[in-house]
Short mmCIF file of C-alpha atoms in Angstrom, two decimals:
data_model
loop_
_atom_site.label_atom_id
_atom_site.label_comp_id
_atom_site.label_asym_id
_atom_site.label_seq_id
_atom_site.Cartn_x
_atom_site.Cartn_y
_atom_site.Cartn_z
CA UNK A 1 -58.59 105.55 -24.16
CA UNK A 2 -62.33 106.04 -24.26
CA UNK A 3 -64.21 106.93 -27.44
CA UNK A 4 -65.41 109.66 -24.93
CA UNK A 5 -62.19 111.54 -24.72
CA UNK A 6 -62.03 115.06 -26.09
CA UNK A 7 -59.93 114.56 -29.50
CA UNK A 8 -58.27 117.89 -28.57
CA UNK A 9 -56.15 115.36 -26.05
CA UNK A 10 -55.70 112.20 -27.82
CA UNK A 11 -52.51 112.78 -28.98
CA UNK A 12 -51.21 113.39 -25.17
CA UNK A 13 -48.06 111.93 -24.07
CA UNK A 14 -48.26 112.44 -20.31
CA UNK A 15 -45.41 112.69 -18.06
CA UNK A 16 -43.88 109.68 -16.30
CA UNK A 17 -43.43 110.12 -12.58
CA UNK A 18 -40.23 108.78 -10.96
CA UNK A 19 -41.58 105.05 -9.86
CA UNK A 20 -42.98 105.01 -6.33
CA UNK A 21 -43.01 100.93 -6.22
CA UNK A 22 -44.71 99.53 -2.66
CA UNK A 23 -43.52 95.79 -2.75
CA UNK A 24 -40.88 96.43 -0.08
CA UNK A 25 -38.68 99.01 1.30
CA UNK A 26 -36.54 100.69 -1.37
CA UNK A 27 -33.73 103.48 -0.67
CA UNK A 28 -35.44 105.77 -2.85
CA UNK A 29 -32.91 107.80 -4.92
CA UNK A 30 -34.70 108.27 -8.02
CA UNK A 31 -37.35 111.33 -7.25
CA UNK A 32 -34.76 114.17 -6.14
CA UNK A 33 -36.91 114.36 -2.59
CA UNK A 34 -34.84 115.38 0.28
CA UNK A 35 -33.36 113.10 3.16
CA UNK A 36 -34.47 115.28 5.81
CA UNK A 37 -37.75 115.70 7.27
CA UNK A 38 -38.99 119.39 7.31
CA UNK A 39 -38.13 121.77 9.56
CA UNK A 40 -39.40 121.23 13.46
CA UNK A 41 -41.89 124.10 13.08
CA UNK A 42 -43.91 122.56 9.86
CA UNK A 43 -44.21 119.14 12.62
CA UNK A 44 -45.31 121.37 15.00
CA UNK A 45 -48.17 123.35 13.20
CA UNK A 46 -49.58 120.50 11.05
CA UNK A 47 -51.50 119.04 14.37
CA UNK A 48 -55.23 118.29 15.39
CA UNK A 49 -56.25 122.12 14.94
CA UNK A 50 -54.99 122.56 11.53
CA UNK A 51 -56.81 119.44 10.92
CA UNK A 52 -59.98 120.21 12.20
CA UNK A 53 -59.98 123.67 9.67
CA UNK A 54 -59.91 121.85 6.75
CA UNK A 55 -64.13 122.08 7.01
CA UNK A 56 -63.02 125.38 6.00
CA UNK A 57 -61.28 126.45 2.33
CA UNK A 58 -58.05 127.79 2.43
CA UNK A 59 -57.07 131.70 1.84
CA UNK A 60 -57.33 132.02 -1.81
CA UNK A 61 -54.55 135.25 -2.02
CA UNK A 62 -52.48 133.07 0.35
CA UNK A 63 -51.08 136.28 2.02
CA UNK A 64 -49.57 134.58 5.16
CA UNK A 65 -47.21 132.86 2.63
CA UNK A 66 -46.43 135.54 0.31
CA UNK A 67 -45.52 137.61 3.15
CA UNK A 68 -43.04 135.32 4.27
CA UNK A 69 -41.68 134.85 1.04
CA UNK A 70 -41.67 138.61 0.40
CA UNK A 71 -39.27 139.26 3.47
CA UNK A 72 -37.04 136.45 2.19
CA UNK A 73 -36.45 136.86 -1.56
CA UNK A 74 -36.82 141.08 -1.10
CA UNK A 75 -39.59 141.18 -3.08
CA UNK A 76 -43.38 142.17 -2.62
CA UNK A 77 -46.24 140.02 -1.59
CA UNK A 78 -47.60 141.43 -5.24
CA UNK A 79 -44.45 140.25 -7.55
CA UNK A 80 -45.26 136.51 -6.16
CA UNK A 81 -47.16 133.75 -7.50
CA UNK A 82 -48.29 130.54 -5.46
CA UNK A 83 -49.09 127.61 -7.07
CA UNK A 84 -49.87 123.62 -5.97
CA UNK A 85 -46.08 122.94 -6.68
CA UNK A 86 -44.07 124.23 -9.52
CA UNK A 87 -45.79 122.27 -11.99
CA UNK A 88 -48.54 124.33 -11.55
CA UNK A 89 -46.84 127.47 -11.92
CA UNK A 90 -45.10 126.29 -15.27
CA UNK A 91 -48.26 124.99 -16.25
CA UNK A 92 -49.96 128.68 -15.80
CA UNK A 93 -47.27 130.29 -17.24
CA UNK A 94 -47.28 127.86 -20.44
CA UNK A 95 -50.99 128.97 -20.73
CA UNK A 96 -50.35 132.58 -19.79
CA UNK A 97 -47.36 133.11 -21.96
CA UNK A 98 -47.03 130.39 -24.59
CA UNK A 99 -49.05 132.34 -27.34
CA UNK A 100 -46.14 132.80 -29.88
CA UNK A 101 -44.64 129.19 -29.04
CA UNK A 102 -42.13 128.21 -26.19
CA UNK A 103 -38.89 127.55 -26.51
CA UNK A 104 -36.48 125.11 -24.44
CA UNK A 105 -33.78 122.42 -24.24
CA UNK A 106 -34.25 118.57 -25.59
CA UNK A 107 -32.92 117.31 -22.62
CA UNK A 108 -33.95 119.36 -19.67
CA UNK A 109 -37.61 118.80 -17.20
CA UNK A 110 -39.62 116.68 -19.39
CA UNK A 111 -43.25 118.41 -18.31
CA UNK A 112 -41.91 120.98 -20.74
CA UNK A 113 -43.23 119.06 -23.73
CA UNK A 114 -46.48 117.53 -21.75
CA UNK A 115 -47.42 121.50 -21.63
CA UNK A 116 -46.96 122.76 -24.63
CA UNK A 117 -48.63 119.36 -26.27
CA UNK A 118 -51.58 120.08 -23.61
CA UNK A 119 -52.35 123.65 -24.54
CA UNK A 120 -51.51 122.94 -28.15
CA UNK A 121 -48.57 125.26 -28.13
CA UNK A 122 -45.72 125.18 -30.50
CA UNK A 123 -42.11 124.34 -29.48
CA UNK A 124 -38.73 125.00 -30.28
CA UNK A 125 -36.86 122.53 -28.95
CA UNK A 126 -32.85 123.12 -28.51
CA UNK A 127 -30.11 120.95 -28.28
CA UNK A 128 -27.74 121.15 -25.89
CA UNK A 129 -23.81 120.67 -26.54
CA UNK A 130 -22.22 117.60 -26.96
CA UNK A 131 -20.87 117.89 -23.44
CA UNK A 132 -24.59 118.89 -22.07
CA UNK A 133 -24.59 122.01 -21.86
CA UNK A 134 -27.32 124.99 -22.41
CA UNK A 135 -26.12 127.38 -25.37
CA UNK A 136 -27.31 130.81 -24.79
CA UNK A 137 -26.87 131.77 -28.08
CA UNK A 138 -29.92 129.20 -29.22
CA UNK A 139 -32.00 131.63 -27.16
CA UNK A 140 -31.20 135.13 -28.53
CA UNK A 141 -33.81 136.82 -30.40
CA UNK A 142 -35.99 133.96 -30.51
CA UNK A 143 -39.75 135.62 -30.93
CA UNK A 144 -41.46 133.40 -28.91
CA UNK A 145 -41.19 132.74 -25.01
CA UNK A 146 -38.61 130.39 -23.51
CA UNK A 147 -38.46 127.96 -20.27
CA UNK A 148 -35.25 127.06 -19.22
CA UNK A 149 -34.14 124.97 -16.19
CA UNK A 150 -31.61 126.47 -13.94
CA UNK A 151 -29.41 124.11 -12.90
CA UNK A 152 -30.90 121.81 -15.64
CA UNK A 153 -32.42 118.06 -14.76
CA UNK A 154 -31.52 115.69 -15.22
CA UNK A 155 -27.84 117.08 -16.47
CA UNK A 156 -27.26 119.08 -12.99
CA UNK A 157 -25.60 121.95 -15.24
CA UNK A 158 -26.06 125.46 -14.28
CA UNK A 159 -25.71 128.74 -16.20
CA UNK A 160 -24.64 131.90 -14.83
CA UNK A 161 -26.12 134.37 -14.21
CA UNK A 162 -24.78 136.38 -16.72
CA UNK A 163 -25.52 133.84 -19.22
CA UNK A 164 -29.12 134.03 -17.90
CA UNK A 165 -29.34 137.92 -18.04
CA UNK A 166 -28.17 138.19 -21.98
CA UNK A 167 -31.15 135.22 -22.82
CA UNK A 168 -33.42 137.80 -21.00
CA UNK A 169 -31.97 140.98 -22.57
CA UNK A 170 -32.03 139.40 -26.15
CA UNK A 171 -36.11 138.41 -26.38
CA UNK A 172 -38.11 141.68 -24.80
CA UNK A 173 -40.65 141.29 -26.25
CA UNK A 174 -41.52 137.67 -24.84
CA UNK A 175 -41.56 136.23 -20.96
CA UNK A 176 -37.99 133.77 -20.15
CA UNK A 177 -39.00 131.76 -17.74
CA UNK A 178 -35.92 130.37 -14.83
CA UNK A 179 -36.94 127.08 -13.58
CA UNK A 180 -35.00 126.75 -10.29
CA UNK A 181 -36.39 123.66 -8.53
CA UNK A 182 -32.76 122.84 -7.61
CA UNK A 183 -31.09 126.38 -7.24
CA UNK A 184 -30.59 125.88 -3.48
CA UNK A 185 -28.20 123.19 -4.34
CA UNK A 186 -26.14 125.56 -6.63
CA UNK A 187 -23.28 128.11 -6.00
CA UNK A 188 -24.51 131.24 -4.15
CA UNK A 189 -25.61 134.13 -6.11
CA UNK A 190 -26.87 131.79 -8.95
CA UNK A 191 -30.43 132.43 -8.29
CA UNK A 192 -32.00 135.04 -11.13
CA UNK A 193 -34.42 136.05 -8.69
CA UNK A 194 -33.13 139.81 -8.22
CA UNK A 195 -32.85 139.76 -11.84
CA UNK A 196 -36.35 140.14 -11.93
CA UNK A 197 -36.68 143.97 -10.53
CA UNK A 198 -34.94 144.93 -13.84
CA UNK A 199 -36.20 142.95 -16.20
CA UNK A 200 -40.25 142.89 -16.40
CA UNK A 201 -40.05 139.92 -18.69
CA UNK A 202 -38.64 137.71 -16.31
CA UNK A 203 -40.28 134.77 -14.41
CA UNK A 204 -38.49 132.93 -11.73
CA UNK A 205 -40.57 129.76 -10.53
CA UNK A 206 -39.09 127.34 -7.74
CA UNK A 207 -39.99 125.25 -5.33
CA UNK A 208 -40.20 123.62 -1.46
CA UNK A 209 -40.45 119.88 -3.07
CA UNK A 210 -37.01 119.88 -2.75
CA UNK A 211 -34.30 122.03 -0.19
CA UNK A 212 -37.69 122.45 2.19
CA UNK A 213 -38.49 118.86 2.16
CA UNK A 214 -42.24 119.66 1.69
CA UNK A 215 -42.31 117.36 -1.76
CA UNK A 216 -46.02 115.76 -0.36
CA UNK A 217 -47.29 119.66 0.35
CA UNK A 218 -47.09 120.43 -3.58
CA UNK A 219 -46.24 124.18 -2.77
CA UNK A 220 -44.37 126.14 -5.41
CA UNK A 221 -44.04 129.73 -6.56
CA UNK A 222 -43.19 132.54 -9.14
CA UNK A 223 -41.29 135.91 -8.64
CA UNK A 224 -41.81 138.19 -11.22
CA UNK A 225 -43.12 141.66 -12.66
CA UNK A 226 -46.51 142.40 -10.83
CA UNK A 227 -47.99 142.54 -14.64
CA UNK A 228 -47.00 138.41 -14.92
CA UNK A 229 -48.00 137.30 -11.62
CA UNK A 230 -51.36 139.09 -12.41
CA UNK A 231 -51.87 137.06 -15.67
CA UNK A 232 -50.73 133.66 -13.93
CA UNK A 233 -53.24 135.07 -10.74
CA UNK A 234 -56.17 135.46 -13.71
CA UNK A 235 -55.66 131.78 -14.75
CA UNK A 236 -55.48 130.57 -11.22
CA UNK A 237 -58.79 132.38 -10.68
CA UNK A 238 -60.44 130.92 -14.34
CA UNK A 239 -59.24 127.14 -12.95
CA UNK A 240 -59.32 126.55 -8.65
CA UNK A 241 -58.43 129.46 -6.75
CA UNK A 242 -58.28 127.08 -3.86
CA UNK A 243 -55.28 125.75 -5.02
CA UNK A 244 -53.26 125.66 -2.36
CA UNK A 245 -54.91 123.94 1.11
CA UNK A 246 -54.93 125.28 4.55
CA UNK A 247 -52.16 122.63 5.84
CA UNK A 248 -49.80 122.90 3.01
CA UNK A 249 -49.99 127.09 2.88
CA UNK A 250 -49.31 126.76 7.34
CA UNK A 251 -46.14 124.19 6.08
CA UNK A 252 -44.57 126.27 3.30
CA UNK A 253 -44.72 129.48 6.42
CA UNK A 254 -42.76 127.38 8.52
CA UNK A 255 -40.37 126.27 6.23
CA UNK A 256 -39.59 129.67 5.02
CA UNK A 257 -39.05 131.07 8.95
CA UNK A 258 -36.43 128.47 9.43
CA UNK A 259 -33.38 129.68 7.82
CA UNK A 260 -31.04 127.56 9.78
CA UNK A 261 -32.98 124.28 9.18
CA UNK A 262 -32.73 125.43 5.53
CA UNK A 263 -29.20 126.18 5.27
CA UNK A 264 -28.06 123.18 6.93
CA UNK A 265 -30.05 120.66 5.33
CA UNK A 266 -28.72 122.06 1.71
CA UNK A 267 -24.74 122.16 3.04
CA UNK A 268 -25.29 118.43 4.08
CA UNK A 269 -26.79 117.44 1.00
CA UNK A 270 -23.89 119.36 -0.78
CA UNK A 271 -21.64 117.50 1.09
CA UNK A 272 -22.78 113.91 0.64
CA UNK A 273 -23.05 115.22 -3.26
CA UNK A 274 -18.93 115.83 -2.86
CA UNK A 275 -18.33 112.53 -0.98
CA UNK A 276 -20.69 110.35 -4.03
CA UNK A 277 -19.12 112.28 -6.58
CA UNK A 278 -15.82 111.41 -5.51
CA UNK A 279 -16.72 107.95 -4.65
CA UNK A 280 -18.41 107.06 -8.07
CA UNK A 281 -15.03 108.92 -10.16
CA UNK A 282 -13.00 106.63 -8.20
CA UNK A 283 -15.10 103.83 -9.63
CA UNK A 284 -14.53 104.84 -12.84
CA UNK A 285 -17.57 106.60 -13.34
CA UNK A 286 -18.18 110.24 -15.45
CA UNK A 287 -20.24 112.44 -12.81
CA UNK A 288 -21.32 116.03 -14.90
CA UNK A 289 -20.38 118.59 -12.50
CA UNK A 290 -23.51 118.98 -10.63
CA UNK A 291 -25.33 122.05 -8.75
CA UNK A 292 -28.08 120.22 -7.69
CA UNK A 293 -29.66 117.03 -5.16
CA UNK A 294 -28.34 114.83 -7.59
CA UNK A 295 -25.61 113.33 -9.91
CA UNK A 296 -26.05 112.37 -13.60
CA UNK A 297 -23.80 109.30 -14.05
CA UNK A 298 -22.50 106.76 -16.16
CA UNK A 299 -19.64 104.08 -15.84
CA UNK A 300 -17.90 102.40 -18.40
CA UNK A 301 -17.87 98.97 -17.13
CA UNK A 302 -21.89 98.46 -17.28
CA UNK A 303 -24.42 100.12 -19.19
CA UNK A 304 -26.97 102.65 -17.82
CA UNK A 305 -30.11 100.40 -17.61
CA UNK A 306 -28.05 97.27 -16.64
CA UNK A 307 -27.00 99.25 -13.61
CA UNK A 308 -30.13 100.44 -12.79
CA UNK A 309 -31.90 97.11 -13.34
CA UNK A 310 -29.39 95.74 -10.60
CA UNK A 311 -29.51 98.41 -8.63
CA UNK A 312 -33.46 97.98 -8.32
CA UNK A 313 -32.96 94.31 -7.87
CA UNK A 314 -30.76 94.99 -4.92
CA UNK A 315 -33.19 97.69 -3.38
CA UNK A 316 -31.81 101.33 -4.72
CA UNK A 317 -33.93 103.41 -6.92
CA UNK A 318 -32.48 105.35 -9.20
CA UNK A 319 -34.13 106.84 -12.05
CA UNK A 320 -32.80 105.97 -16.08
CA UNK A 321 -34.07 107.03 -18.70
CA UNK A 322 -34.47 105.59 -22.21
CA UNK A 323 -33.81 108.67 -24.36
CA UNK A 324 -30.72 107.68 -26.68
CA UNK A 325 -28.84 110.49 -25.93
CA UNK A 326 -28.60 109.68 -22.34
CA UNK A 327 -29.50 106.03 -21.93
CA UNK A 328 -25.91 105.30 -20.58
CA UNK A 329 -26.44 107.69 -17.51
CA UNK A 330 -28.50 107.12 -14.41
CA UNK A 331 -29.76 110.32 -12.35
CA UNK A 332 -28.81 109.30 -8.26
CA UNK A 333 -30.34 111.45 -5.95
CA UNK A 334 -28.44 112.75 -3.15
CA UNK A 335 -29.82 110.45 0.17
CA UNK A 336 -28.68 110.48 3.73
CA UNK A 337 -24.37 109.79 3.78
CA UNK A 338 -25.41 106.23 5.35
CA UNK A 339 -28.37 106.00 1.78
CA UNK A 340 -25.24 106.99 -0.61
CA UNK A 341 -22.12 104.65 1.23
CA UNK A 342 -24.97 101.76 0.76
CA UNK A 343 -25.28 102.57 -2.70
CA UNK A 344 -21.91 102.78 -3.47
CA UNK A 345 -21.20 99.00 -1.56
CA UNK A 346 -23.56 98.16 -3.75
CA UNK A 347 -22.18 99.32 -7.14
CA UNK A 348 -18.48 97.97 -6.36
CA UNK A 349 -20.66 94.83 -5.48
CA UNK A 350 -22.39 94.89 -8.98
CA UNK A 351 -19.02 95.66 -10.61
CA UNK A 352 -17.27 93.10 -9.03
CA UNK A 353 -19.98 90.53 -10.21
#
């Protein structure tokens, strides 16, 4: 770094994208991005007019797309946050909430940590159980606000949503935040979004990176209390209150409208999830039981980074990661059936060698 940079940030350890090589054509299973183009509307609006607007900025209260979301979550336009994709909206709600610390799991979304080292915040990290799973209890009556990831990446694990309303009941005094990037993956009625008309200390944040296929938009959102979404709506306004552009707010509406498109885009991902898990157990392979776009994997007959060194080698991406604790697994996001029978060719292929 510079001898320029602000001290307050030299300690920064940012966040490592999934890898995005361009030296040839990879089946790209390591980002959690959907298969499936977006819905037939989104093609049809982002065209030469929508084009020839950008001269102009885009709606700063973002109505047309809180309305939509509104009618579909049974909410008000006032008890949602937008934001230029869910990182944005954690990273608001670190800032807006994070005062007292923030609380979350050591393995789980690893922006977590980038935040609360960015804003100099205080954490409490929590370790999951030996089989990867979130323990509630570490969350009760914690005195400090808490993010937790819901299903959890890159485990897939999901809590219910009874587990999620005692972690909310037990710290009133400070804001639990549900990260649900993947909850459109999970089983129905494990969303904690009507949680949030009884409990005004509740923040639900997801996403259309992944079931809406709009990962290049960078379009999230927050449900909440109207209180929260007016703090995270004062630090939009104090940072870009542009933050969302004309084409991307037009996309999001058109995703939302098409609840067919929607539905059947998650079932087929769901199913290709059944069909790789089953594959990769009959390899010998431990799959954790997942509720998301992708499995968290490991095999017995190669280790995690020697598969995914091969794996690269042959043209699949997955995505490894060297924390000890999970250095033998591999995350594999959920492609196209034809993506996922390559990729499993290619492991017996690897095996057999």
């Amino acid at each position: 770094m510079s001898q320029f940079f602000n001290s307050f940030y030299r300690d920064l350890d940012p966040y490592t994208p999934g890898e995005q090589p361009q030296d040839k054509k990879y089946i790209k299973l390591n980002t959690n991005e959907s298969p499936f183009p977006p819905a037939p509307g989104v093609l049809d609006i982002v065209n030469r007019k929508e084009a020839a607007d950008l001269r102009l900025y885009s709606d700063p209260e973002l109505k047309p797309l809180k309305a939509a979301l509104a009618e579909t979550y049974g909410v008000t336009p006032q008890e949602i946050f937008v934001g230029n994709g869910s990182d944005e909206c954690l990273n608001f709600a670190f800032m807006a909430f994070g005062g007292d610390g923030m609380a979350y799991p050591d393995i789980s979304y690893g922006f977590y940590k980038v935040f609360a080292a960015l804003h100099h915040i205080s954490s409490d990290i929590k370790p999951l159980n030996a089989d990867f799973t979130i323990d509630p209890s570490a969350y009760f009556s914690i005195h400090k606000s808490l993010v937790i990831a819901n299903p959890n990446a890159p485990t897939g694990l999901c809590l219910s949503l009874e587990q999620i309303r005692r972690i909310v009941e037990q710290n009133p005094d400070h804001v639990v935040i549900i990260d649900e990037a993947y909850i459109d993956f999970a089983e129905p009625g494990s969303s904690a979004v009507p949680l949030t008309g009884e409990y005004d200390n509740l923040l639900v944040i997801q996403t259309f990176s992944k079931s809406r296929s709009l990962a290049g938009a960078r379009v999230g959102f927050a449900i909440g209390n109207k209180e929260l979404i007016r703090d995270l709506e004062t630090i939009k306004y104090s940072t870009n209150p542009y933050n969302v552009n004309r084409i991307s707010m037009a996309a999001a509406v058109e995703a939302v409208k098409d609840t067919a498109y929607f539905s059947e885009c998650c079932q087929e991902i769901i199913r290709t999830r059944k069909y790789t898990t089953d594959a990769l157990e009959a390899l010998g392979f431990t799959v954790l039981k997942s509720q998301t776009n992708f499995l968290f994997a490991r095999s017995c007959d190669i280790t995690g980074k020697a598969l995914y060194q091969s794996l690269k080698e042959r043209g699949i991406l997955v995505r490894h990661f060297d924390d000890p604790a999970i250095t033998e697994y591999n995350r594999i996001s959920i492609g196209t059936r034809e993506e996922m029978e390559t990729l499993i060719r290619t492991i017996q292929e690897i095996l057999s060698a």
